[in-house]
mmCIF file of C-alpha atoms and ligand atoms in Angstrom:
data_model
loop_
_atom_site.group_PDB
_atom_site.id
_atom_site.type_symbol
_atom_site.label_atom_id
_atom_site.label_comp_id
_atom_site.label_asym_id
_atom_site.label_seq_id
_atom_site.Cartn_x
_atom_site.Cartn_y
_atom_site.Cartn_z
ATOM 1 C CA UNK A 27 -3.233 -38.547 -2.190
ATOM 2 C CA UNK A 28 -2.814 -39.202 1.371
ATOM 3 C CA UNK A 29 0.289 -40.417 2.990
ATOM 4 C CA UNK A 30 1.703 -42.064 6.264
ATOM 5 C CA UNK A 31 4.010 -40.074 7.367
ATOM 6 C CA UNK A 32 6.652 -42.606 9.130
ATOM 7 C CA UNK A 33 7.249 -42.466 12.267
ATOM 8 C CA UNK A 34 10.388 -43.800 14.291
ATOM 9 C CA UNK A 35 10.474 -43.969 17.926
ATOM 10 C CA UNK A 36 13.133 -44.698 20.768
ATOM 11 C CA UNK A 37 12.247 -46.780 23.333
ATOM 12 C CA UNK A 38 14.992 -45.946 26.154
ATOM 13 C CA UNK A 39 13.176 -48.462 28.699
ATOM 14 C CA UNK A 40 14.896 -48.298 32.041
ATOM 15 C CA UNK A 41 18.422 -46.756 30.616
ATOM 16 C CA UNK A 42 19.800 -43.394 30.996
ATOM 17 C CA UNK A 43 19.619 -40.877 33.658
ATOM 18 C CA UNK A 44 18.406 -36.830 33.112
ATOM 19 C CA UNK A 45 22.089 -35.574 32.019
ATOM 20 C CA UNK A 46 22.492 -38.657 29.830
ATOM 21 C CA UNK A 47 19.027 -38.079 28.295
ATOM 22 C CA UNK A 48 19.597 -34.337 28.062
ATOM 23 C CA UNK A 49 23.372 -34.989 26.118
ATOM 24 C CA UNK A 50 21.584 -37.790 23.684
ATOM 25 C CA UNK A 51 18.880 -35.704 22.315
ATOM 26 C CA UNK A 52 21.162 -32.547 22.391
ATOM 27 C CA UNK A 53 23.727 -34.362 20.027
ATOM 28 C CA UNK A 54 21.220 -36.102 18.032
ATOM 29 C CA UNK A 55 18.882 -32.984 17.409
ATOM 30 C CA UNK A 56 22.226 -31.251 16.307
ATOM 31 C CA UNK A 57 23.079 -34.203 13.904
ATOM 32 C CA UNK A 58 19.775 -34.970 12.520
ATOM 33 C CA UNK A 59 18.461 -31.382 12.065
ATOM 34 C CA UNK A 60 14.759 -30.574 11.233
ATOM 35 C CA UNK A 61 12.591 -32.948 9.885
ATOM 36 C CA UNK A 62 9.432 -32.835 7.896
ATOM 37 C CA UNK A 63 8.978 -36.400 6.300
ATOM 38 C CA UNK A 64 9.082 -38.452 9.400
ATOM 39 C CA UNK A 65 8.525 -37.633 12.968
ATOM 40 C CA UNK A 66 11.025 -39.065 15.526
ATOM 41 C CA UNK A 67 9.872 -39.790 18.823
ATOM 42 C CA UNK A 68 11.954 -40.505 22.349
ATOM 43 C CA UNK A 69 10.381 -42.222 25.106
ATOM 44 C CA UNK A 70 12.931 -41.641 28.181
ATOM 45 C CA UNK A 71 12.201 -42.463 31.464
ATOM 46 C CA UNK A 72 9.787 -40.550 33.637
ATOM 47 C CA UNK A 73 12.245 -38.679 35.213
ATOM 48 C CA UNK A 74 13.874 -37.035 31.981
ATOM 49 C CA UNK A 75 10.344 -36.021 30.260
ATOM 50 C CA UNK A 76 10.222 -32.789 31.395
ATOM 51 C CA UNK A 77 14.271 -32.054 30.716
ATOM 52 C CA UNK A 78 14.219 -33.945 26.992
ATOM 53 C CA UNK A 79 10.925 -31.966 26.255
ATOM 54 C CA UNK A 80 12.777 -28.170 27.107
ATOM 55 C CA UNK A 81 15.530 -29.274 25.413
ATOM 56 C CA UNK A 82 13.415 -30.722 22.190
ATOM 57 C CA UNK A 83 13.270 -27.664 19.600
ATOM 58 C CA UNK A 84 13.419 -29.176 16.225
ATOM 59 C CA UNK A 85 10.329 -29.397 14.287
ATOM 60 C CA UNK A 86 10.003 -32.818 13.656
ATOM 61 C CA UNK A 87 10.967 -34.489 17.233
ATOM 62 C CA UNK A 88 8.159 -35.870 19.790
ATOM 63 C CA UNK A 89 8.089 -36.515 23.172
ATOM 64 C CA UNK A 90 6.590 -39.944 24.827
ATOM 65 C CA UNK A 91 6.356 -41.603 27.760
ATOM 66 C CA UNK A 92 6.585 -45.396 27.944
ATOM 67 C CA UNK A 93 3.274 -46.362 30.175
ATOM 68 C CA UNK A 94 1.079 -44.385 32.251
ATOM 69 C CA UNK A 95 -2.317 -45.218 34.186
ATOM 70 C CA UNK A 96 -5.841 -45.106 33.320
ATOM 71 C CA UNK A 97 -7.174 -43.179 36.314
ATOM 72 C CA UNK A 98 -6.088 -39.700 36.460
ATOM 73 C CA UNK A 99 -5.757 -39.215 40.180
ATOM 74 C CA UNK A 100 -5.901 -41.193 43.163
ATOM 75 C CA UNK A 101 -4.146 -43.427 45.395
ATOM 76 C CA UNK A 102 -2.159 -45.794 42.937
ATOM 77 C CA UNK A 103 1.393 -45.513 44.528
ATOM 78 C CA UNK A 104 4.208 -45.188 41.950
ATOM 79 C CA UNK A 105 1.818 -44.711 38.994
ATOM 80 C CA UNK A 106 1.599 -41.848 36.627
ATOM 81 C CA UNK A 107 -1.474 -40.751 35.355
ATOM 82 C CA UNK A 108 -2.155 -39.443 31.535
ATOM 83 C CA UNK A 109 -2.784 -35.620 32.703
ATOM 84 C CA UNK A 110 0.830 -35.879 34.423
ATOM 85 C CA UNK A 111 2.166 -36.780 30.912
ATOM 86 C CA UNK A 112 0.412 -34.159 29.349
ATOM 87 C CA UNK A 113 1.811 -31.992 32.078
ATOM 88 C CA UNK A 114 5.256 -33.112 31.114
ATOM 89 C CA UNK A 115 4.931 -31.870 27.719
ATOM 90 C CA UNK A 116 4.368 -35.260 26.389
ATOM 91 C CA UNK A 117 3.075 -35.790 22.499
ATOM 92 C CA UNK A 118 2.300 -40.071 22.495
ATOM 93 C CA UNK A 119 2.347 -42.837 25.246
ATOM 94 C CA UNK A 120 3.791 -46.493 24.734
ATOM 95 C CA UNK A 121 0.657 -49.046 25.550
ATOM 96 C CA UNK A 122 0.859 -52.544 25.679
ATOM 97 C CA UNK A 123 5.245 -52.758 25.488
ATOM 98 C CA UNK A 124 5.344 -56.957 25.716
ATOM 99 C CA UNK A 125 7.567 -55.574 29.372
ATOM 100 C CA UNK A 126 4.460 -54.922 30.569
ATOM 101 C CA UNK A 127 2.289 -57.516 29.571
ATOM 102 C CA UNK A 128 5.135 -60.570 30.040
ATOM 103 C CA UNK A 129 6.648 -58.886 33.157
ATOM 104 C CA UNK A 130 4.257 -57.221 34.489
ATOM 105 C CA UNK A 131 1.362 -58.779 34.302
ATOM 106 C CA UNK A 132 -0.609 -56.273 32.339
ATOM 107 C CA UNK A 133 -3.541 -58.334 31.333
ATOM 108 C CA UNK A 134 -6.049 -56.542 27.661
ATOM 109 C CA UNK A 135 -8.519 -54.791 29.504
ATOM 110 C CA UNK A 136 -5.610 -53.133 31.078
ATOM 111 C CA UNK A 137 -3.965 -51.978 28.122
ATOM 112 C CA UNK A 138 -7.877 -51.103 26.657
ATOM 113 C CA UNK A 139 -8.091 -48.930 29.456
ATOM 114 C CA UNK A 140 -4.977 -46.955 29.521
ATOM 115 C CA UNK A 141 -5.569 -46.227 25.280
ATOM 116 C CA UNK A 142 -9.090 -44.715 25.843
ATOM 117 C CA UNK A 143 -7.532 -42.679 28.926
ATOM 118 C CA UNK A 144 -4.681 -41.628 26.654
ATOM 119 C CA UNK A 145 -6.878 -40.543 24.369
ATOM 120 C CA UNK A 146 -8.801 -38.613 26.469
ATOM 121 C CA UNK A 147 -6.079 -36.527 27.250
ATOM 122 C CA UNK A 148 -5.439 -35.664 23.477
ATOM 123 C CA UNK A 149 -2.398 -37.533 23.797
ATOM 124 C CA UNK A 150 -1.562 -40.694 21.115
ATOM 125 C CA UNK A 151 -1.146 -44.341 22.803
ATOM 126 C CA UNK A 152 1.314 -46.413 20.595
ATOM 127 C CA UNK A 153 -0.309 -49.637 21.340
ATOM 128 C CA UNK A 154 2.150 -52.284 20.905
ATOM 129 C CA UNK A 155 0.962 -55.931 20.361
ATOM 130 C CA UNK A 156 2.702 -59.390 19.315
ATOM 131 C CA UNK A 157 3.197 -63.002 19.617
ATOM 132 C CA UNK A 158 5.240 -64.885 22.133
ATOM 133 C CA UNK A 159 7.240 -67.386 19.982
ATOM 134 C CA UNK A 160 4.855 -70.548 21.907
ATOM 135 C CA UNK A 161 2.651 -68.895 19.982
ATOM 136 C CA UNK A 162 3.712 -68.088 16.813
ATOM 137 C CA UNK A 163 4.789 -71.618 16.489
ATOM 138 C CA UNK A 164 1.642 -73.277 17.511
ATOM 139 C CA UNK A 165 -0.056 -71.035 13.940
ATOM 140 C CA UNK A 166 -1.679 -68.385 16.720
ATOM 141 C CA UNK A 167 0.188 -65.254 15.856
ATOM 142 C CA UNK A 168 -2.887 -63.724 13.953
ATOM 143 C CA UNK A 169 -5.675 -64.792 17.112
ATOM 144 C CA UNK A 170 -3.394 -63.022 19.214
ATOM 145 C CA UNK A 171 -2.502 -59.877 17.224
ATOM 146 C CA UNK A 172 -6.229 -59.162 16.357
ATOM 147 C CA UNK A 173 -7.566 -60.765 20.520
ATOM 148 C CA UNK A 174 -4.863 -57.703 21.606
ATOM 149 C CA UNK A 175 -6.071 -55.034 19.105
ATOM 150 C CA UNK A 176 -9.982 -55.904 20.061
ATOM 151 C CA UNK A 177 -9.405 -55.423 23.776
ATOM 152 C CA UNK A 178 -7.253 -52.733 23.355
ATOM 153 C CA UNK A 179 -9.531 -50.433 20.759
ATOM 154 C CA UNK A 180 -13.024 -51.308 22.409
ATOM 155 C CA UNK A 181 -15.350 -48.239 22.472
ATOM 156 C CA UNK A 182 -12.885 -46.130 20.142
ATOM 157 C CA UNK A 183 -14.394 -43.182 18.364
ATOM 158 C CA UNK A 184 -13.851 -43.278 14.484
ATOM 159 C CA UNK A 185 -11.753 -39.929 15.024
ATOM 160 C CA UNK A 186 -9.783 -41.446 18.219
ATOM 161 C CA UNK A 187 -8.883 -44.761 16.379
ATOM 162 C CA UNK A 188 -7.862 -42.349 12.889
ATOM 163 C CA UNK A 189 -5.387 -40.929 15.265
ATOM 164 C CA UNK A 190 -4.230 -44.561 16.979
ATOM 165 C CA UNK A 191 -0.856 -45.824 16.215
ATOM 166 C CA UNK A 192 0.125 -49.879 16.312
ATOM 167 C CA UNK A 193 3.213 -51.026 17.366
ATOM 168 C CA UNK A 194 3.645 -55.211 15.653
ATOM 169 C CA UNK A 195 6.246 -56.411 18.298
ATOM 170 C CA UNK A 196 6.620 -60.099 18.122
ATOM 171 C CA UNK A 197 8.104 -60.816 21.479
ATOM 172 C CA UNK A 198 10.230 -63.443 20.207
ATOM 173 C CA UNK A 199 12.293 -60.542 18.562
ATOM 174 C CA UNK A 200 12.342 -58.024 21.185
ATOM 175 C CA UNK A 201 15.792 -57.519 22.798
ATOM 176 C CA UNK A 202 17.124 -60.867 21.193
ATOM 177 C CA UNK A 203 18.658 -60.175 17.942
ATOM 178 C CA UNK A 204 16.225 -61.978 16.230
ATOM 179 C CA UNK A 205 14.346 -59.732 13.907
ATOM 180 C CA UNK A 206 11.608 -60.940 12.114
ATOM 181 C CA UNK A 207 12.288 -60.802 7.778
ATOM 182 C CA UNK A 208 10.724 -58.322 6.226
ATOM 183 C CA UNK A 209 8.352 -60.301 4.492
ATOM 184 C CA UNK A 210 6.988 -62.065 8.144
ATOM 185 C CA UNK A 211 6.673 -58.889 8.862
ATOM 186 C CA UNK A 212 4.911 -57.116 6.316
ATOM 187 C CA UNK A 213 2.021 -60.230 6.730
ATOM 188 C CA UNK A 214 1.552 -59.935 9.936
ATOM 189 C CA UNK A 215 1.407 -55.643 9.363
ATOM 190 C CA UNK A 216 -0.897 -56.517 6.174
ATOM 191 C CA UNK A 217 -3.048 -58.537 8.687
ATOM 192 C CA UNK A 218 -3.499 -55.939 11.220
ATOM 193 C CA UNK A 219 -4.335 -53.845 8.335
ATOM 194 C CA UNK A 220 -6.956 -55.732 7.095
ATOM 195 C CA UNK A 221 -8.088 -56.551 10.612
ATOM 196 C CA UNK A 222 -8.391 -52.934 11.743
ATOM 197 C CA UNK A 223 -10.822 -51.686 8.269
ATOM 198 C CA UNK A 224 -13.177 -54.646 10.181
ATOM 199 C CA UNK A 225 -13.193 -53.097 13.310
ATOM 200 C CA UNK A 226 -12.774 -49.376 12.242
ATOM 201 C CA UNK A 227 -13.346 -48.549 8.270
ATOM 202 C CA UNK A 228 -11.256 -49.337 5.330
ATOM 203 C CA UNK A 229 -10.410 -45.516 5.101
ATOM 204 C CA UNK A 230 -8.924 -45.352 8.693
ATOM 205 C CA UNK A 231 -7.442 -48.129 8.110
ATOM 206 C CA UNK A 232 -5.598 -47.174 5.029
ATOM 207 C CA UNK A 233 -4.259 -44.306 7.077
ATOM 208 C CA UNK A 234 -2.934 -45.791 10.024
ATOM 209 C CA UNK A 235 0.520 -45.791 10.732
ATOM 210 C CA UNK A 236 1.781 -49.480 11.589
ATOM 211 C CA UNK A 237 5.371 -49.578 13.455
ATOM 212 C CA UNK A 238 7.575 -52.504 13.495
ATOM 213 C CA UNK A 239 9.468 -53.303 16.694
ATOM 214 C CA UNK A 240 12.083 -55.877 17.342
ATOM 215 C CA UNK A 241 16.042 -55.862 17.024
ATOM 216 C CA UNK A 242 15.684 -52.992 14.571
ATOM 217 C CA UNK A 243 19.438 -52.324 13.453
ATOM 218 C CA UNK A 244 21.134 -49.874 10.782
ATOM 219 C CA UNK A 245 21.227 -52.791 8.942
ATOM 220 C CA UNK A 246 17.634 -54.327 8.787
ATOM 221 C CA UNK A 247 15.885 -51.015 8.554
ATOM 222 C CA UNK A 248 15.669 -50.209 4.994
ATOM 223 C CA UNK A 249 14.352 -53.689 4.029
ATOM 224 C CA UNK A 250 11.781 -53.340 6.834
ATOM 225 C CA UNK A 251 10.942 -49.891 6.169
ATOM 226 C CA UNK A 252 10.689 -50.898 2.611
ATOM 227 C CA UNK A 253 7.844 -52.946 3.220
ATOM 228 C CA UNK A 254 4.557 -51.300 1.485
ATOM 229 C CA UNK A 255 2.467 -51.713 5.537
ATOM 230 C CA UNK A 256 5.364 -50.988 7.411
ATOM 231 C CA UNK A 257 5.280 -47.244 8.411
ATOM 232 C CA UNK A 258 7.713 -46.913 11.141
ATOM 233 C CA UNK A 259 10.122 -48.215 14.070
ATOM 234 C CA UNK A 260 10.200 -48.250 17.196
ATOM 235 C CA UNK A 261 13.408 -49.226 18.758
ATOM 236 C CA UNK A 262 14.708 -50.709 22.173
ATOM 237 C CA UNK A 263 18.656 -51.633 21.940
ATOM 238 C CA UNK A 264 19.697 -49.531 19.002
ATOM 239 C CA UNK A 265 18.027 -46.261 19.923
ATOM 240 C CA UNK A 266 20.638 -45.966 23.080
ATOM 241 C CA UNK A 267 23.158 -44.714 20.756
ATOM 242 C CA UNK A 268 23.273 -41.890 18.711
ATOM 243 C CA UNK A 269 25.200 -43.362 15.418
ATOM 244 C CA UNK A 270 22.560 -45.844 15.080
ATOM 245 C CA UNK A 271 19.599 -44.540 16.238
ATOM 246 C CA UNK A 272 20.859 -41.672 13.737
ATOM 247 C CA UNK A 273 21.197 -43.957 10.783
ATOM 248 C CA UNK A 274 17.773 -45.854 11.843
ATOM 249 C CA UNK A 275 16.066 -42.263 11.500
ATOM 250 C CA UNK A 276 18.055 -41.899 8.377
ATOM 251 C CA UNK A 277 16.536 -44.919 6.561
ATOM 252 C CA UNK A 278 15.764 -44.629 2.779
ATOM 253 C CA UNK A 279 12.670 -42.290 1.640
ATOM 254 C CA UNK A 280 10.174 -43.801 0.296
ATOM 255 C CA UNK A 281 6.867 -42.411 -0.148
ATOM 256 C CA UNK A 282 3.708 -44.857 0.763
ATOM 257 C CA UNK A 283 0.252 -44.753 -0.807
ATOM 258 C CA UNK A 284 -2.821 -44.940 1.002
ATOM 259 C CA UNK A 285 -5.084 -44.562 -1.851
HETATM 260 C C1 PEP B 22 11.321 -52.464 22.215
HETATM 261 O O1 PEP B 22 11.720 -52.268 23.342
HETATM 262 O O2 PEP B 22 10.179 -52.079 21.898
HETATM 263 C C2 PEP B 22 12.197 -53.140 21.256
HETATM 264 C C3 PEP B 22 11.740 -53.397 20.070
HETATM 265 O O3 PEP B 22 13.457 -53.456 21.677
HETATM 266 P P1 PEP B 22 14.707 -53.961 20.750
HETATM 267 O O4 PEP B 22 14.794 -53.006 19.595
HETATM 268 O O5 PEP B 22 15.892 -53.895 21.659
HETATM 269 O O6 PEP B 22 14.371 -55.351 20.304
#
Protein backbone atom coordinates (compact mmCIF):
# COMPACT_ATOMS: atom_id res chain seq x y z
CA UNK A 1 0.00 0.00 0.00
CA UNK A 2 1.29 3.29 -0.90
CA UNK A 3 1.09 6.33 1.21
CA UNK A 4 1.39 10.25 1.13
CA UNK A 5 3.66 11.04 3.30
CA UNK A 6 2.41 14.65 4.67
CA UNK A 7 4.16 17.29 4.24
CA UNK A 8 4.07 20.72 6.22
CA UNK A 9 5.81 23.71 5.09
CA UNK A 10 6.67 27.32 6.49
CA UNK A 11 6.22 30.01 4.42
CA UNK A 12 8.40 32.88 6.21
CA UNK A 13 7.57 35.41 3.21
CA UNK A 14 9.45 38.63 3.75
CA UNK A 15 10.02 38.10 7.78
CA UNK A 16 13.09 37.31 9.60
CA UNK A 17 16.63 38.13 9.07
CA UNK A 18 19.80 35.30 8.92
CA UNK A 19 20.30 35.23 12.93
CA UNK A 20 16.53 35.13 13.40
CA UNK A 21 16.23 32.32 10.81
CA UNK A 22 19.31 30.56 12.15
CA UNK A 23 17.74 30.77 16.14
CA UNK A 24 14.08 29.51 14.72
CA UNK A 25 15.15 26.40 13.08
CA UNK A 26 17.89 25.81 15.79
CA UNK A 27 15.11 25.79 18.57
CA UNK A 28 12.59 24.09 16.55
CA UNK A 29 14.93 21.21 15.21
CA UNK A 30 15.83 20.78 19.00
CA UNK A 31 12.06 20.62 19.99
CA UNK A 32 10.69 18.64 17.23
CA UNK A 33 13.52 16.06 16.87
CA UNK A 34 13.78 13.61 13.87
CA UNK A 35 11.05 12.86 11.83
CA UNK A 36 10.11 10.04 9.58
CA UNK A 37 6.24 10.32 8.97
CA UNK A 38 6.10 13.79 7.66
CA UNK A 39 8.65 16.01 6.15
CA UNK A 40 8.76 19.67 7.35
CA UNK A 41 9.85 22.18 5.07
CA UNK A 42 11.07 26.10 5.71
CA UNK A 43 11.04 28.51 3.02
CA UNK A 44 13.13 31.63 4.50
CA UNK A 45 14.14 34.34 2.60
CA UNK A 46 16.90 34.23 0.04
CA UNK A 47 19.32 35.51 2.17
CA UNK A 48 19.04 32.78 5.05
CA UNK A 49 19.01 29.59 2.54
CA UNK A 50 22.37 28.89 2.70
CA UNK A 51 22.64 29.54 6.82
CA UNK A 52 19.09 27.48 7.60
CA UNK A 53 20.40 24.70 5.18
CA UNK A 54 24.08 24.25 7.37
CA UNK A 55 22.26 24.49 10.25
CA UNK A 56 19.35 21.83 9.05
CA UNK A 57 20.61 18.26 10.36
CA UNK A 58 17.57 16.37 11.29
CA UNK A 59 16.37 13.78 9.02
CA UNK A 60 13.12 14.80 8.24
CA UNK A 61 13.55 18.79 7.65
CA UNK A 62 13.70 20.41 3.95
CA UNK A 63 14.91 23.37 2.66
CA UNK A 64 12.84 25.76 0.06
CA UNK A 65 12.95 28.78 -1.44
CA UNK A 66 9.80 30.84 -2.04
CA UNK A 67 10.14 31.81 -6.01
CA UNK A 68 12.91 31.67 -8.32
CA UNK A 69 13.21 32.31 -12.26
CA UNK A 70 12.85 30.23 -15.22
CA UNK A 71 16.06 31.17 -17.04
CA UNK A 72 19.10 30.02 -15.39
CA UNK A 73 21.45 32.86 -16.20
CA UNK A 74 21.31 36.11 -17.69
CA UNK A 75 20.56 39.62 -17.23
CA UNK A 76 17.26 39.56 -15.06
CA UNK A 77 18.33 42.04 -12.24
CA UNK A 78 17.26 40.91 -8.73
CA UNK A 79 16.13 37.44 -9.89
CA UNK A 80 17.35 34.11 -8.76
CA UNK A 81 17.63 31.41 -10.97
CA UNK A 82 16.76 27.50 -10.11
CA UNK A 83 20.63 26.35 -10.31
CA UNK A 84 21.30 29.20 -7.58
CA UNK A 85 18.71 27.37 -5.38
CA UNK A 86 20.14 24.21 -5.98
CA UNK A 87 23.41 25.85 -5.14
CA UNK A 88 21.95 26.94 -1.86
CA UNK A 89 21.24 23.53 -0.82
CA UNK A 90 17.66 23.90 -1.58
CA UNK A 91 15.18 20.59 -1.62
CA UNK A 92 11.52 22.35 -3.18
CA UNK A 93 10.59 25.87 -4.58
CA UNK A 94 7.20 27.77 -3.80
CA UNK A 95 5.44 28.45 -7.47
CA UNK A 96 2.52 30.31 -8.01
CA UNK A 97 2.24 31.93 -3.93
CA UNK A 98 -1.23 34.16 -4.75
CA UNK A 99 1.85 37.23 -3.60
CA UNK A 100 3.03 36.69 -6.74
CA UNK A 101 0.30 36.32 -8.93
CA UNK A 102 -2.07 39.24 -7.06
CA UNK A 103 0.99 41.47 -6.33
CA UNK A 104 3.10 40.81 -8.65
CA UNK A 105 1.68 40.32 -11.57
CA UNK A 106 2.80 36.81 -12.27
CA UNK A 107 0.52 35.89 -15.06
CA UNK A 108 0.14 31.18 -15.84
CA UNK A 109 2.60 30.86 -18.37
CA UNK A 110 4.83 32.41 -15.86
CA UNK A 111 4.28 30.14 -13.15
CA UNK A 112 4.27 27.08 -16.13
CA UNK A 113 7.58 28.16 -16.80
CA UNK A 114 9.30 28.45 -13.55
CA UNK A 115 7.72 24.52 -12.58
CA UNK A 116 9.30 22.90 -15.72
CA UNK A 117 12.64 24.95 -14.88
CA UNK A 118 12.36 23.73 -11.30
CA UNK A 119 12.10 20.57 -12.37
CA UNK A 120 14.84 20.57 -14.45
CA UNK A 121 17.03 21.22 -11.77
CA UNK A 122 15.80 18.07 -9.79
CA UNK A 123 14.37 20.37 -7.45
CA UNK A 124 10.28 20.09 -6.43
CA UNK A 125 8.04 23.33 -7.31
CA UNK A 126 5.12 23.52 -4.73
CA UNK A 127 2.75 25.04 -7.11
CA UNK A 128 0.26 26.90 -5.22
CA UNK A 129 -3.13 27.78 -6.86
CA UNK A 130 -6.63 29.27 -5.60
CA UNK A 131 -9.56 31.43 -5.95
CA UNK A 132 -9.87 35.10 -5.25
CA UNK A 133 -13.12 35.36 -3.20
CA UNK A 134 -14.82 37.50 -6.65
CA UNK A 135 -14.41 34.35 -7.74
CA UNK A 136 -15.37 31.86 -5.57
CA UNK A 137 -18.55 33.71 -5.17
CA UNK A 138 -19.44 34.12 -8.74
CA UNK A 139 -19.38 29.57 -8.71
CA UNK A 140 -15.67 29.88 -10.59
CA UNK A 141 -13.44 28.40 -7.96
CA UNK A 142 -13.12 24.99 -9.89
CA UNK A 143 -12.39 26.95 -13.70
CA UNK A 144 -9.79 28.62 -11.92
CA UNK A 145 -8.13 25.88 -9.83
CA UNK A 146 -7.97 23.43 -12.86
CA UNK A 147 -7.18 26.99 -15.76
CA UNK A 148 -4.00 27.40 -13.01
CA UNK A 149 -3.02 23.68 -12.79
CA UNK A 150 -3.26 23.37 -16.89
CA UNK A 151 -0.92 26.30 -17.46
CA UNK A 152 1.16 25.49 -14.80
CA UNK A 153 1.78 21.46 -15.61
CA UNK A 154 1.89 21.86 -19.55
CA UNK A 155 4.54 19.55 -21.12
CA UNK A 156 5.13 17.63 -17.67
CA UNK A 157 6.73 14.24 -17.90
CA UNK A 158 4.63 11.42 -16.16
CA UNK A 159 7.77 11.04 -13.73
CA UNK A 160 8.13 15.04 -13.25
CA UNK A 161 4.34 15.52 -12.47
CA UNK A 162 4.59 11.99 -9.92
CA UNK A 163 7.04 14.13 -8.12
CA UNK A 164 4.82 17.67 -8.32
CA UNK A 165 3.35 18.95 -5.20
CA UNK A 166 -0.07 21.35 -5.13
CA UNK A 167 -0.50 23.90 -2.84
CA UNK A 168 -4.97 24.73 -2.71
CA UNK A 169 -4.62 28.38 -1.40
CA UNK A 170 -7.86 30.16 -1.73
CA UNK A 171 -6.73 33.72 -1.58
CA UNK A 172 -9.64 34.78 0.28
CA UNK A 173 -8.01 32.87 3.29
CA UNK A 174 -4.50 33.75 2.98
CA UNK A 175 -3.23 36.09 5.75
CA UNK A 176 -6.93 36.94 6.84
CA UNK A 177 -8.03 34.62 9.45
CA UNK A 178 -10.46 33.21 7.40
CA UNK A 179 -9.74 29.58 6.86
CA UNK A 180 -11.71 27.70 4.67
CA UNK A 181 -13.84 24.47 6.73
CA UNK A 182 -12.53 21.46 6.28
CA UNK A 183 -15.12 20.14 4.25
CA UNK A 184 -14.73 23.35 1.46
CA UNK A 185 -11.64 22.27 1.56
CA UNK A 186 -11.45 18.74 1.11
CA UNK A 187 -13.89 19.47 -2.32
CA UNK A 188 -11.97 21.68 -3.73
CA UNK A 189 -8.60 19.11 -2.83
CA UNK A 190 -11.01 16.14 -4.10
CA UNK A 191 -11.43 18.28 -7.31
CA UNK A 192 -7.89 18.86 -8.03
CA UNK A 193 -7.60 15.25 -7.45
CA UNK A 194 -9.85 14.19 -9.85
CA UNK A 195 -8.73 16.93 -12.20
CA UNK A 196 -5.05 15.97 -12.13
CA UNK A 197 -5.79 11.70 -13.01
CA UNK A 198 -7.32 13.74 -16.39
CA UNK A 199 -4.37 15.47 -17.11
CA UNK A 200 -1.75 12.99 -15.64
CA UNK A 201 -3.10 9.24 -14.72
CA UNK A 202 -5.31 8.09 -11.99
CA UNK A 203 -2.16 6.39 -10.38
CA UNK A 204 -0.15 9.71 -10.14
CA UNK A 205 -2.83 11.15 -9.13
CA UNK A 206 -3.62 8.96 -6.23
CA UNK A 207 -0.10 9.71 -5.09
CA UNK A 208 0.16 13.25 -5.11
CA UNK A 209 0.52 15.12 -2.15
CA UNK A 210 -2.18 18.05 -1.99
CA UNK A 211 -1.30 20.94 0.71
CA UNK A 212 -3.78 23.21 2.16
CA UNK A 213 -2.80 26.84 2.71
CA UNK A 214 -4.66 29.58 4.41
CA UNK A 215 -4.82 30.83 8.18
CA UNK A 216 -3.64 27.37 9.21
CA UNK A 217 -3.65 27.59 13.18
CA UNK A 218 -2.95 24.95 16.10
CA UNK A 219 -6.40 24.93 16.21
CA UNK A 220 -7.79 24.18 12.63
CA UNK A 221 -5.08 21.74 11.74
CA UNK A 222 -6.24 18.46 12.85
CA UNK A 223 -9.71 18.87 11.26
CA UNK A 224 -7.96 19.94 8.04
CA UNK A 225 -5.36 17.44 8.16
CA UNK A 226 -8.07 15.02 8.88
CA UNK A 227 -9.50 15.40 5.65
CA UNK A 228 -8.99 11.99 3.49
CA UNK A 229 -7.24 14.60 0.17
CA UNK A 230 -5.64 16.83 2.38
CA UNK A 231 -1.93 15.79 2.72
CA UNK A 232 -0.23 18.71 4.15
CA UNK A 233 0.18 22.57 5.18
CA UNK A 234 1.78 25.09 4.23
CA UNK A 235 1.75 28.01 6.50
CA UNK A 236 2.26 31.92 6.30
CA UNK A 237 1.35 33.67 9.84
CA UNK A 238 1.62 30.74 12.18
CA UNK A 239 4.89 29.26 10.98
CA UNK A 240 6.78 32.60 12.43
CA UNK A 241 6.64 31.12 15.76
CA UNK A 242 7.99 28.19 17.09
CA UNK A 243 5.02 27.03 19.65
CA UNK A 244 2.73 26.95 16.82
CA UNK A 245 4.44 26.12 13.97
CA UNK A 246 5.59 23.24 16.51
CA UNK A 247 2.11 22.13 17.33
CA UNK A 248 1.04 22.58 13.44
CA UNK A 249 3.93 19.93 12.68
CA UNK A 250 2.62 18.05 15.61
CA UNK A 251 -0.91 17.48 14.19
CA UNK A 252 -2.62 14.06 14.76
CA UNK A 253 -1.22 10.86 12.73
CA UNK A 254 -3.20 9.58 10.56
CA UNK A 255 -2.25 7.31 7.92
CA UNK A 256 -3.86 8.00 4.22
CA UNK A 257 -4.59 5.40 1.55
CA UNK A 258 -3.80 5.75 -1.92
CA UNK A 259 -4.96 2.46 -3.01
C1 LIG B 1 0.79 31.51 2.81
O1 LIG B 1 1.54 32.45 2.85
O2 LIG B 1 0.95 30.64 1.93
C2 LIG B 1 -0.29 31.41 3.79
C3 LIG B 1 -1.13 30.42 3.70
O3 LIG B 1 -0.34 32.37 4.76
P1 LIG B 1 -1.26 32.35 6.12
O4 LIG B 1 -1.04 31.01 6.76
O5 LIG B 1 -0.73 33.49 6.93
O6 LIG B 1 -2.68 32.54 5.68
Amino acid sequence: MQTRIPIIAANWKMYKTIDESISFVAQLQGEVGPVEDREVVIAPSFTALQAVRQLMNMPGFKLAAQNCHWEDKGAFTGEISCPMLQDAGCDYVIVGHSERRHVFGETDDETGKKVRAVFQKGLVPILCVGETLEEREAGNTFDVVSRQIAAACLGLSREESSRLVLAYEPVWAIGTGKTATPEQAQEVHLFIRDNCASLFDKDVAKGLRLLYGGSVKPDNVDALMAQEDIDGMLVGGASLEVPSFKRIIQFHTREKSTQ
